[in-house]
CSV table of C-alpha atoms and ligand atoms in Angstrom, one decimal:
chain,number,residue,atom,x,y,z
A,1,MET,CA,34.9,12.1,-19.0
A,2,PRO,CA,31.4,11.6,-17.8
A,3,LEU,CA,29.0,9.8,-20.3
A,4,HIS,CA,25.9,11.6,-21.5
A,5,LYS,CA,23.2,10.8,-18.8
A,6,LYS,CA,20.6,9.9,-21.3
A,7,ASN,CA,22.6,7.3,-23.0
A,8,LEU,CA,23.6,5.3,-19.8
A,9,THR,CA,22.7,1.7,-19.5
A,10,LEU,CA,21.6,0.5,-16.1
A,11,ASP,CA,25.1,-1.0,-15.6
A,12,GLU,CA,26.8,2.1,-16.6
A,13,PHE,CA,24.4,4.2,-14.5
A,14,THR,CA,25.0,2.1,-11.3
A,15,ILE,CA,28.9,2.4,-11.8
A,16,GLN,CA,28.7,6.1,-12.2
A,17,GLN,CA,26.8,6.3,-9.0
A,18,LEU,CA,29.5,4.1,-7.5
A,19,ARG,CA,32.1,6.6,-8.4
A,20,MET,CA,30.7,9.3,-6.2
A,21,PHE,CA,31.1,7.0,-3.2
A,22,PRO,CA,34.8,5.8,-3.2
A,23,ASN,CA,34.2,3.6,-0.1
A,24,ALA,CA,31.1,1.7,-1.6
A,25,THR,CA,31.5,-1.9,-2.2
A,26,GLY,CA,29.4,-2.2,-5.4
A,27,GLU,CA,27.1,-4.7,-3.7
A,28,LEU,CA,23.9,-2.8,-4.2
A,29,SER,CA,24.9,-2.0,-7.8
A,30,SER,CA,25.4,-5.8,-8.5
A,31,LEU,CA,22.2,-6.6,-6.8
A,32,LEU,CA,20.2,-4.2,-9.0
A,33,ARG,CA,21.9,-5.4,-12.2
A,34,ASP,CA,21.0,-9.1,-11.2
A,35,ILE,CA,17.3,-8.0,-10.7
A,36,GLY,CA,17.6,-6.3,-14.1
A,37,LEU,CA,18.8,-9.5,-15.6
A,38,ALA,CA,15.9,-11.5,-14.2
A,39,ALA,CA,13.4,-8.7,-15.4
A,40,LYS,CA,14.7,-9.2,-19.1
A,41,ARG,CA,14.1,-12.9,-18.9
A,42,ILE,CA,10.6,-12.4,-17.3
A,43,TYR,CA,9.8,-9.8,-19.9
A,44,ALA,CA,11.0,-12.1,-22.9
A,45,GLU,CA,8.5,-14.7,-21.3
A,46,VAL,CA,5.6,-12.3,-20.7
A,47,SER,CA,5.7,-10.9,-24.2
A,48,LYS,CA,5.3,-14.6,-25.5
A,49,ALA,CA,2.0,-14.8,-23.7
A,50,GLY,CA,-0.7,-15.8,-26.1
A,51,LEU,CA,2.0,-17.4,-28.4
A,52,ALA,CA,3.6,-20.0,-26.2
A,53,ASP,CA,1.6,-22.3,-23.9
A,54,ILE,CA,2.4,-20.3,-20.8
A,55,LEU,CA,-1.0,-18.7,-19.6
A,56,GLY,CA,-3.3,-19.7,-17.2
A,57,SER,CA,-3.1,-21.5,-13.8
A,58,ALA,CA,0.0,-23.4,-12.7
A,59,GLY,CA,-2.4,-25.7,-10.7
A,60,TYR,CA,-1.9,-24.7,-7.2
A,61,LYS,CA,-2.5,-21.8,-4.8
A,62,ASN,CA,-0.1,-19.6,-2.9
A,63,ILE,CA,-0.1,-18.5,0.7
A,64,HIS,CA,-2.8,-16.1,0.1
A,65,ALA,CA,-5.1,-18.9,-1.3
A,66,GLU,CA,-4.7,-17.1,-4.8
A,67,THR,CA,-4.4,-19.2,-7.9
A,68,VAL,CA,-0.8,-19.2,-9.0
A,69,GLN,CA,-0.3,-18.4,-12.7
A,70,GLN,CA,2.3,-20.4,-14.7
A,71,LEU,CA,4.0,-16.9,-15.3
A,72,ASP,CA,3.9,-16.2,-11.4
A,73,ALA,CA,5.9,-19.3,-11.1
A,74,PHE,CA,8.2,-18.6,-13.8
A,75,ALA,CA,9.0,-15.1,-12.5
A,76,GLN,CA,9.4,-16.4,-9.0
A,77,ASN,CA,12.1,-18.8,-10.1
A,78,GLN,CA,13.9,-16.3,-12.3
A,79,LEU,CA,14.3,-13.8,-9.6
A,80,ARG,CA,15.1,-16.4,-7.0
A,81,ASN,CA,17.9,-17.9,-9.1
A,82,VAL,CA,19.7,-14.8,-10.1
A,83,LEU,CA,19.8,-13.7,-6.5
A,84,ARG,CA,20.8,-17.1,-5.2
A,85,ASN,CA,23.5,-17.4,-7.8
A,86,GLY,CA,24.8,-13.9,-7.4
A,87,LEU,CA,26.8,-12.5,-4.5
A,88,SER,CA,24.8,-9.7,-3.3
A,89,CYS,CA,21.8,-11.1,-1.4
A,90,ALA,CA,21.7,-13.3,1.9
A,91,GLY,CA,18.2,-14.3,1.4
A,92,ILE,CA,14.7,-13.7,0.0
A,93,ALA,CA,11.0,-13.4,0.9
A,94,SER,CA,8.5,-13.3,-1.9
A,95,GLU,CA,4.6,-13.1,-2.2
A,96,GLU,CA,4.7,-16.4,-3.7
A,97,MET,CA,6.6,-18.1,-0.6
A,98,ASP,CA,5.3,-19.0,2.7
A,99,GLY,CA,8.4,-17.9,4.6
A,100,ILE,CA,11.9,-16.6,4.0
A,101,GLU,CA,14.5,-18.5,2.1
A,102,VAL,CA,18.1,-18.2,3.6
A,103,PHE,CA,20.8,-18.6,1.1
A,104,ASP,CA,23.1,-20.2,3.6
A,105,ASP,CA,26.4,-20.5,2.1
A,106,VAL,CA,29.8,-18.9,2.7
A,107,MET,CA,29.5,-16.3,-0.1
A,108,ASN,CA,25.8,-15.3,0.3
A,109,ASN,CA,26.3,-15.1,4.2
A,110,LYS,CA,28.8,-12.3,3.5
A,111,SER,CA,26.2,-10.1,1.7
A,112,LYS,CA,24.8,-7.3,3.7
A,113,TYR,CA,21.3,-7.3,1.9
A,114,VAL,CA,18.1,-9.1,1.8
A,115,VAL,CA,15.6,-8.8,-0.8
A,116,MET,CA,11.6,-9.0,-0.8
A,117,PHE,CA,9.5,-9.1,-4.0
A,118,ASP,CA,6.3,-9.7,-5.7
A,119,PRO,CA,7.6,-11.6,-8.9
A,120,LEU,CA,4.7,-11.0,-11.0
A,121,ASP,CA,1.9,-8.4,-9.7
A,122,GLY,CA,-1.1,-8.2,-11.5
A,123,SER,CA,-0.7,-11.6,-13.2
A,124,THR,CA,-4.6,-12.3,-13.4
A,125,ASN,CA,-4.6,-9.6,-16.0
A,126,ILE,CA,-2.1,-11.2,-18.3
A,127,ASP,CA,-4.6,-13.2,-20.2
A,128,THR,CA,-6.0,-9.8,-21.5
A,129,ASN,CA,-2.6,-8.1,-22.3
A,130,THR,CA,-2.7,-5.6,-19.6
A,131,ALA,CA,0.6,-4.4,-18.2
A,132,VAL,CA,2.0,-6.4,-15.1
A,133,GLY,CA,5.0,-6.0,-13.1
A,134,THR,CA,7.8,-7.0,-10.7
A,135,ILE,CA,8.1,-5.1,-7.4
A,136,PHE,CA,11.2,-5.2,-5.1
A,137,GLY,CA,12.5,-3.9,-1.9
A,138,VAL,CA,16.1,-4.3,-0.5
A,139,TYR,CA,16.9,-4.1,3.0
A,140,ARG,CA,20.2,-4.0,4.8
A,141,ARG,CA,20.2,-7.1,7.3
A,142,LYS,CA,20.2,-6.7,11.0
A,143,THR,CA,22.0,-10.1,11.8
A,144,SER,CA,25.9,-10.0,11.5
A,145,ILE,CA,27.5,-10.3,8.2
A,146,GLY,CA,28.9,-13.8,7.7
A,147,SER,CA,26.1,-15.6,9.5
A,148,PRO,CA,22.8,-17.0,7.8
A,149,CYS,CA,20.2,-14.1,7.4
A,150,ALA,CA,17.1,-14.5,9.7
A,151,LEU,CA,13.4,-13.4,9.8
A,152,GLU,CA,14.4,-10.3,11.8
A,153,ASP,CA,16.2,-9.1,8.7
A,154,PHE,CA,13.0,-9.1,6.8
A,155,LEU,CA,10.5,-7.6,9.4
A,156,GLN,CA,11.6,-4.2,9.1
A,157,PRO,CA,9.6,-1.0,8.4
A,158,GLY,CA,9.7,0.1,4.8
A,159,VAL,CA,11.6,3.3,6.0
A,160,ASN,CA,14.7,1.0,6.4
A,161,GLN,CA,14.7,0.1,2.6
A,162,VAL,CA,18.1,0.9,1.1
A,163,ALA,CA,16.5,0.7,-2.5
A,164,ALA,CA,13.1,-0.2,-3.9
A,165,GLY,CA,11.8,-0.5,-7.5
A,166,TYR,CA,9.6,-2.2,-9.9
A,167,ILE,CA,9.7,-3.3,-13.6
A,168,ILE,CA,6.6,-2.6,-15.7
A,169,TYR,CA,6.0,-5.1,-18.5
A,170,GLY,CA,3.9,-3.0,-20.9
A,171,SER,CA,4.2,-1.5,-24.3
A,172,SER,CA,8.0,-1.4,-23.4
A,173,ALA,CA,9.7,-2.9,-20.4
A,174,MET,CA,10.8,-0.3,-17.9
A,175,MET,CA,12.6,-0.6,-14.7
A,176,VAL,CA,12.3,2.2,-12.0
A,177,TYR,CA,14.3,2.1,-8.8
A,178,ALA,CA,14.8,4.5,-6.0
A,179,THR,CA,17.6,5.0,-3.5
A,180,ARG,CA,17.4,7.9,-1.0
A,181,ARG,CA,19.4,9.9,-3.7
A,182,GLY,CA,16.7,9.8,-6.5
A,183,VAL,CA,14.3,7.9,-8.6
A,184,ASN,CA,15.4,7.0,-12.0
A,185,GLY,CA,13.6,5.1,-14.9
A,186,PHE,CA,15.3,2.8,-17.4
A,187,THR,CA,13.5,1.6,-20.6
A,188,LEU,CA,14.7,-1.8,-22.2
A,189,ASP,CA,16.2,-1.0,-25.5
A,190,PRO,CA,15.5,-3.7,-27.8
A,191,ALA,CA,18.4,-2.9,-30.1
A,192,ILE,CA,21.1,-3.6,-27.5
A,193,GLY,CA,18.9,-5.8,-25.0
A,194,GLU,CA,19.8,-3.2,-22.1
A,195,PHE,CA,18.0,-1.1,-19.7
A,196,SER,CA,18.8,2.7,-20.7
A,197,LEU,CA,18.2,5.8,-18.7
A,198,SER,CA,15.0,7.1,-20.2
A,199,HIS,CA,13.4,8.9,-17.2
A,200,PRO,CA,16.2,10.6,-15.0
A,201,ASP,CA,15.3,12.0,-11.6
A,202,ILE,CA,11.5,11.3,-11.5
A,203,HIS,CA,9.3,13.6,-9.5
A,204,CYS,CA,5.7,12.9,-8.9
A,205,PRO,CA,3.7,16.2,-9.8
A,206,SER,CA,2.4,17.7,-6.5
A,207,GLU,CA,-1.1,18.4,-8.2
A,208,THR,CA,-3.3,16.1,-10.2
A,209,ASP,CA,-6.5,15.7,-12.0
A,210,THR,CA,-6.7,11.9,-11.9
A,211,TYR,CA,-7.7,9.5,-9.2
A,212,SER,CA,-7.3,5.6,-9.5
A,213,VAL,CA,-9.5,3.2,-7.5
A,214,ASN,CA,-11.8,0.1,-8.1
A,215,GLN,CA,-15.1,2.0,-7.7
A,216,GLY,CA,-17.0,-1.2,-7.9
A,217,TYR,CA,-16.2,-1.5,-4.1
A,218,TRP,CA,-17.9,1.9,-3.3
A,219,CYS,CA,-20.4,0.4,-0.9
A,220,GLN,CA,-17.7,-1.1,1.2
A,221,PHE,CA,-15.6,1.9,1.7
A,222,GLU,CA,-15.6,3.9,4.9
A,223,GLN,CA,-17.3,7.4,4.8
A,224,GLY,CA,-14.1,9.4,4.5
A,225,VAL,CA,-12.9,7.6,1.4
A,226,GLN,CA,-16.4,8.0,-0.3
A,227,ASP,CA,-16.2,11.8,0.7
A,228,PHE,CA,-12.9,12.1,-0.9
A,229,ILE,CA,-14.0,10.3,-4.1
A,230,VAL,CA,-17.0,12.6,-4.3
A,231,ARG,CA,-14.8,15.6,-4.0
A,232,CYS,CA,-12.6,14.3,-6.8
A,233,GLN,CA,-15.8,13.8,-9.1
A,234,GLN,CA,-17.0,17.2,-8.1
A,235,LYS,CA,-13.8,18.6,-9.4
A,236,GLY,CA,-14.1,16.7,-12.6
A,237,MET,CA,-11.2,14.7,-12.1
A,238,SER,CA,-10.8,11.7,-14.4
A,239,GLN,CA,-10.7,8.1,-13.1
A,240,ARG,CA,-8.2,5.6,-14.3
A,241,TYR,CA,-7.8,2.0,-13.0
A,242,ALA,CA,-6.2,-0.9,-14.8
A,243,GLY,CA,-6.4,-3.3,-11.8
A,244,SER,CA,-2.7,-3.8,-11.9
A,245,MET,CA,-0.8,-1.9,-9.1
A,246,VAL,CA,2.2,-1.6,-11.1
A,247,ALA,CA,0.5,0.0,-14.2
A,248,ASP,CA,-1.7,2.2,-11.8
A,249,VAL,CA,1.0,3.4,-9.7
A,250,HIS,CA,3.6,3.9,-12.5
A,251,ARG,CA,0.9,6.2,-14.0
A,252,THR,CA,0.5,8.0,-10.9
A,253,LEU,CA,4.2,8.5,-10.3
A,254,ILE,CA,4.9,9.8,-13.7
A,255,LYS,CA,1.7,11.9,-14.5
A,256,GLY,CA,0.6,12.7,-11.0
A,257,GLY,CA,-2.7,11.4,-9.4
A,258,ILE,CA,-3.7,9.3,-6.4
A,259,PHE,CA,-3.8,5.5,-6.3
A,260,LEU,CA,-6.3,4.0,-3.7
A,261,TYR,CA,-6.8,0.5,-2.4
A,262,PRO,CA,-8.9,1.1,1.0
A,263,ALA,CA,-9.7,-1.2,3.6
A,264,MET,CA,-13.3,-2.7,2.9
A,265,HIS,CA,-15.8,-4.5,4.8
A,266,SER,CA,-14.7,-7.9,3.0
A,267,LYS,CA,-11.0,-7.0,3.3
A,268,PRO,CA,-10.6,-5.1,6.7
A,269,GLY,CA,-7.0,-4.9,6.2
A,270,GLY,CA,-6.9,-3.9,2.5
A,271,LYS,CA,-5.9,-6.2,-0.1
A,272,LEU,CA,-2.2,-5.2,-1.1
A,273,ARG,CA,0.7,-6.6,0.9
A,274,LEU,CA,2.8,-4.4,3.0
A,275,MET,CA,6.1,-5.9,2.4
A,276,TYR,CA,5.8,-6.8,-1.2
A,277,GLU,CA,3.8,-4.1,-2.9
A,278,CYS,CA,3.0,-1.1,-0.5
A,279,ASN,CA,6.5,-0.6,1.0
A,280,PRO,CA,8.4,-0.5,-2.2
A,281,PHE,CA,5.9,1.8,-3.8
A,282,ALA,CA,5.6,3.9,-0.7
A,283,PHE,CA,9.4,4.4,-0.5
A,284,ILE,CA,9.7,5.4,-4.2
A,285,MET,CA,6.9,7.6,-4.0
A,286,GLU,CA,8.2,9.5,-1.0
A,287,VAL,CA,11.8,9.8,-2.7
A,288,ALA,CA,9.9,11.2,-5.8
A,289,GLY,CA,8.3,13.9,-3.5
A,290,GLY,CA,5.0,12.2,-3.3
A,291,LYS,CA,3.1,10.7,-0.3
A,292,ALA,CA,2.0,7.3,0.8
A,293,ILE,CA,-0.1,6.5,3.8
A,294,ASN,CA,-2.5,3.9,5.0
A,295,GLY,CA,-5.0,6.4,6.0
A,296,TYR,CA,-3.4,7.4,9.2
A,297,GLU,CA,0.2,7.1,9.1
A,298,ARG,CA,3.2,6.9,6.6
A,299,ILE,CA,3.2,3.3,5.1
A,300,VAL,CA,6.9,3.0,5.5
A,301,ASP,CA,6.7,3.7,9.3
A,302,ILE,CA,4.5,0.6,9.9
A,303,MET,CA,6.3,-1.9,11.9
A,304,PRO,CA,5.6,-5.4,10.2
A,305,ALA,CA,4.3,-8.2,12.3
A,306,ASP,CA,4.0,-10.7,9.6
A,307,LEU,CA,5.6,-11.3,6.2
A,308,HIS,CA,2.3,-11.2,4.5
A,309,GLN,CA,0.1,-8.7,6.2
A,310,PRO,CA,-2.2,-6.4,4.0
A,311,CYS,CA,-2.3,-2.7,4.3
A,312,PRO,CA,-4.7,-0.1,3.0
A,313,VAL,CA,-3.1,2.1,0.5
A,314,PHE,CA,-3.3,5.9,-0.6
A,315,MET,CA,-0.4,7.1,-2.4
A,316,GLY,CA,0.6,9.7,-5.2
A,317,SER,CA,0.7,13.5,-5.5
A,318,SER,CA,1.1,15.0,-2.1
A,319,LEU,CA,-1.8,17.5,-2.3
A,320,ALA,CA,-4.2,14.9,-3.2
A,321,VAL,CA,-2.9,12.4,-0.4
A,322,SER,CA,-3.2,15.3,2.1
A,323,GLU,CA,-6.8,16.0,1.1
A,324,LEU,CA,-7.7,12.4,1.4
A,325,ARG,CA,-6.1,12.3,5.0
A,326,LEU,CA,-8.2,15.3,5.9
A,327,CYS,CA,-11.5,13.6,4.7
A,328,LEU,CA,-10.5,10.6,7.0
A,329,LYS,CA,-9.8,12.7,9.8
A,330,ASN,CA,-13.0,14.9,9.5
A,331,GLN,CA,-15.0,11.8,9.4
A,332,TYR,CA,-13.3,10.5,12.4
A,333,ILE,CA,-13.9,13.6,14.3
A,334,LEU,CA,-17.5,13.6,13.2
A,335,SER,CA,-18.3,10.0,14.2
A,336,HIS,CA,-16.7,10.7,17.7
A,337,ALA,CA,-18.4,14.1,18.4
B,1,AHG,P1,-3.0,-10.2,-8.8
B,1,AHG,O1,-1.4,-10.1,-8.8
B,1,AHG,O2,-3.5,-11.3,-8.0
B,1,AHG,O3,-3.5,-10.1,-10.3
B,1,AHG,O4,-3.6,-9.0,-8.0
B,1,AHG,C1,-3.4,-7.6,-8.6
B,1,AHG,C2,-3.4,-6.6,-7.5
B,1,AHG,C3,-2.7,-5.3,-7.7
B,1,AHG,O5,-1.9,-5.5,-8.8
B,1,AHG,C4,-4.0,-4.5,-8.0
B,1,AHG,O6,-3.9,-3.3,-7.7
B,1,AHG,C5,-5.2,-5.2,-7.1
B,1,AHG,O7,-4.9,-6.5,-7.1
B,1,AHG,C6,-6.6,-5.2,-8.1
B,1,AHG,O8,-7.4,-5.5,-7.2
B,1,AHG,P2,-8.9,-5.5,-7.8
B,1,AHG,O9,-9.3,-6.5,-8.9
B,1,AHG,O10,-9.7,-5.9,-6.5
B,1,AHG,O11,-9.5,-4.2,-7.9
């Protein structure tokens, strides 16, 4: 007899999903459970911030010349270790690593998946108790199973993701993941130490009265983006911005809205990373019925050239993203008339 959906733990839910596909190997389910385990360990540490001596810089910079926080390094190690020790991942790439790590041994080479992640997005906000999170995307490898994975397995467009998700470490910890079949959210139940299904079948509302952008950069935005923001203001929409993508996009996904991190004069390609931040969220948003573009095309259609390339981001409720696109198009037509 099927269990009541609302009571399902992440493990039970992924096993229930497996039952619908008799030929499935269970590899993706076990990969998601591995990530869930790392998330619980990361949340345990994040929730001690302020008590234990774990705040502040780790004393070195990452590939993006950003100062690595101690908790960034902790989260990176936790994720890396569960995936390295598990049987469902052939290799990883992370915002905190220069290149890929190939888990080159007999068991991991048998896996069909590689994982890309940002271990702790928004970590510069930790010192002030703002929600932060882990973001991940899972890809089916291109190279043959049985051999070590390679860079080409990672440099795939986001549309090829088999699953994508995030864990938000906020007032509670919540894991949200999408496969092509839907988006589901699991809240960590402290009584049993398990993620339990709390938000089944998430849909992003198509209409909204909220926009989310760092308006401090207003002078650096292109005209079309400025026009869109003015339209939001004229409609009396509210502005919400935590400065932590996981928090801002999570709110946008659940309540509707639009999240913008446009290109700027000082950052012509935008700030957020295509492979670790934009693609996973774009995949989730689209499965949930929303939209995600770089201004001109779907984010998930972009063919990556580099593991660490940035990407302008506009994502959320479908009507708002379409209106933004129109503002950019109108401005383009005007400037080329
Ligand atoms: P970091 O992980 O270095 O704290 O960066 C956070 C990211 C992302 O989560 C957020 O949306 C964005 O940077 C905020 O950038 P601004 O401070 O420029 O608005």
